Amino acid sequence: MAEKTVDFEKSLERLEAIVEEMESGDLPLEQMIKHFEEGSKLVTLCSGKLNEVEQKIEKLVKKGGTLVTEPFKSEE
């Protein structure tokens, strides 16, 4: 899991750098397009990792009128 966290962190850092560069307004159009494409891929990657982590977190389940925690059962 530590490797996935590092990948997420690196991806998020790169995404932030891309946004900063694009917001500067100093990039030529061709570079803006490349940054946009890379950023889109990073957003998809980060979103997927967040969804994966969210599913692994224990979920709250109502059973017999009582709220109990139940671990998420991964399909892996």
Short mmCIF file of C-alpha atoms in Angstrom, two decimals:
data_model
loop_
_atom_site.label_atom_id
_atom_site.label_comp_id
_atom_site.label_asym_id
_atom_site.label_seq_id
_atom_site.Cartn_x
_atom_site.Cartn_y
_atom_site.Cartn_z
CA MET A 1 0.00 0.00 0.00
CA ALA A 2 2.91 2.36 0.67
CA GLU A 3 3.91 2.21 -3.01
CA LYS A 4 0.37 3.12 -4.11
CA THR A 5 0.38 6.05 -1.69
CA VAL A 6 3.68 7.27 -3.11
CA ASP A 7 2.32 6.93 -6.67
CA PHE A 8 -0.75 8.91 -5.64
CA GLU A 9 1.34 11.58 -3.95
CA LYS A 10 3.69 11.90 -6.93
CA SER A 11 0.75 12.04 -9.33
CA LEU A 12 -0.96 14.71 -7.26
CA GLU A 13 2.24 16.78 -7.04
CA ARG A 14 2.71 16.55 -10.81
CA LEU A 15 -0.92 17.54 -11.37
CA GLU A 16 -0.48 20.59 -9.14
CA ALA A 17 2.68 21.56 -11.07
CA ILE A 18 0.84 21.22 -14.39
CA VAL A 19 -2.01 23.42 -13.18
CA GLU A 20 0.44 26.03 -11.94
CA GLU A 21 2.29 26.08 -15.27
CA MET A 22 -0.96 26.30 -17.24
CA GLU A 23 -2.27 29.11 -15.06
CA SER A 24 0.90 31.12 -15.66
CA GLY A 25 -0.23 31.83 -19.22
CA ASP A 26 3.36 31.55 -20.46
CA LEU A 27 3.04 28.25 -22.30
CA PRO A 28 2.60 27.97 -26.06
CA LEU A 29 -0.64 26.36 -27.26
CA GLU A 30 1.01 23.05 -28.16
CA GLN A 31 2.51 22.73 -24.65
CA MET A 32 -0.86 23.65 -23.10
CA ILE A 33 -2.49 20.80 -25.01
CA LYS A 34 0.20 18.33 -23.88
CA HIS A 35 -0.22 19.50 -20.28
CA PHE A 36 -3.99 19.18 -20.55
CA GLU A 37 -3.69 15.60 -21.83
CA GLU A 38 -1.22 14.63 -19.09
CA GLY A 39 -3.35 16.35 -16.45
CA SER A 40 -6.47 14.52 -17.60
CA LYS A 41 -4.68 11.17 -17.23
CA LEU A 42 -3.43 12.15 -13.76
CA VAL A 43 -6.92 13.20 -12.66
CA THR A 44 -8.27 9.81 -13.75
CA LEU A 45 -5.43 8.00 -11.95
CA CYS A 46 -5.86 9.97 -8.71
CA SER A 47 -9.63 9.64 -8.79
CA GLY A 48 -9.35 5.88 -9.27
CA LYS A 49 -6.94 5.53 -6.36
CA LEU A 50 -9.20 7.60 -4.11
CA ASN A 51 -12.18 5.44 -5.03
CA GLU A 52 -10.16 2.31 -4.31
CA VAL A 53 -9.15 3.59 -0.87
CA GLU A 54 -12.68 4.72 -0.11
CA GLN A 55 -14.00 1.23 -0.83
CA LYS A 56 -11.42 -0.32 1.47
CA ILE A 57 -12.47 1.83 4.40
CA GLU A 58 -14.91 0.16 6.69
CA LYS A 59 -18.47 0.91 5.81
CA LEU A 60 -21.28 1.57 8.20
CA VAL A 61 -24.09 -0.95 7.96
CA LYS A 62 -27.46 -0.95 9.62
CA LYS A 63 -28.29 -4.42 10.92
CA GLY A 64 -31.31 -5.14 13.06
CA GLY A 65 -31.76 -1.49 13.94
CA THR A 66 -28.18 -1.24 15.24
CA LEU A 67 -25.36 0.47 13.43
CA VAL A 68 -22.25 -1.70 13.23
CA THR A 69 -19.06 -1.52 11.20
CA GLU A 70 -18.30 -4.16 8.65
CA PRO A 71 -15.07 -4.35 6.64
CA PHE A 72 -15.42 -3.82 2.91
CA LYS A 73 -14.95 -7.11 1.09
CA SER A 74 -12.66 -6.55 -1.86
CA GLU A 75 -13.28 -8.50 -5.07
CA GLU A 76 -9.54 -9.21 -5.33
#
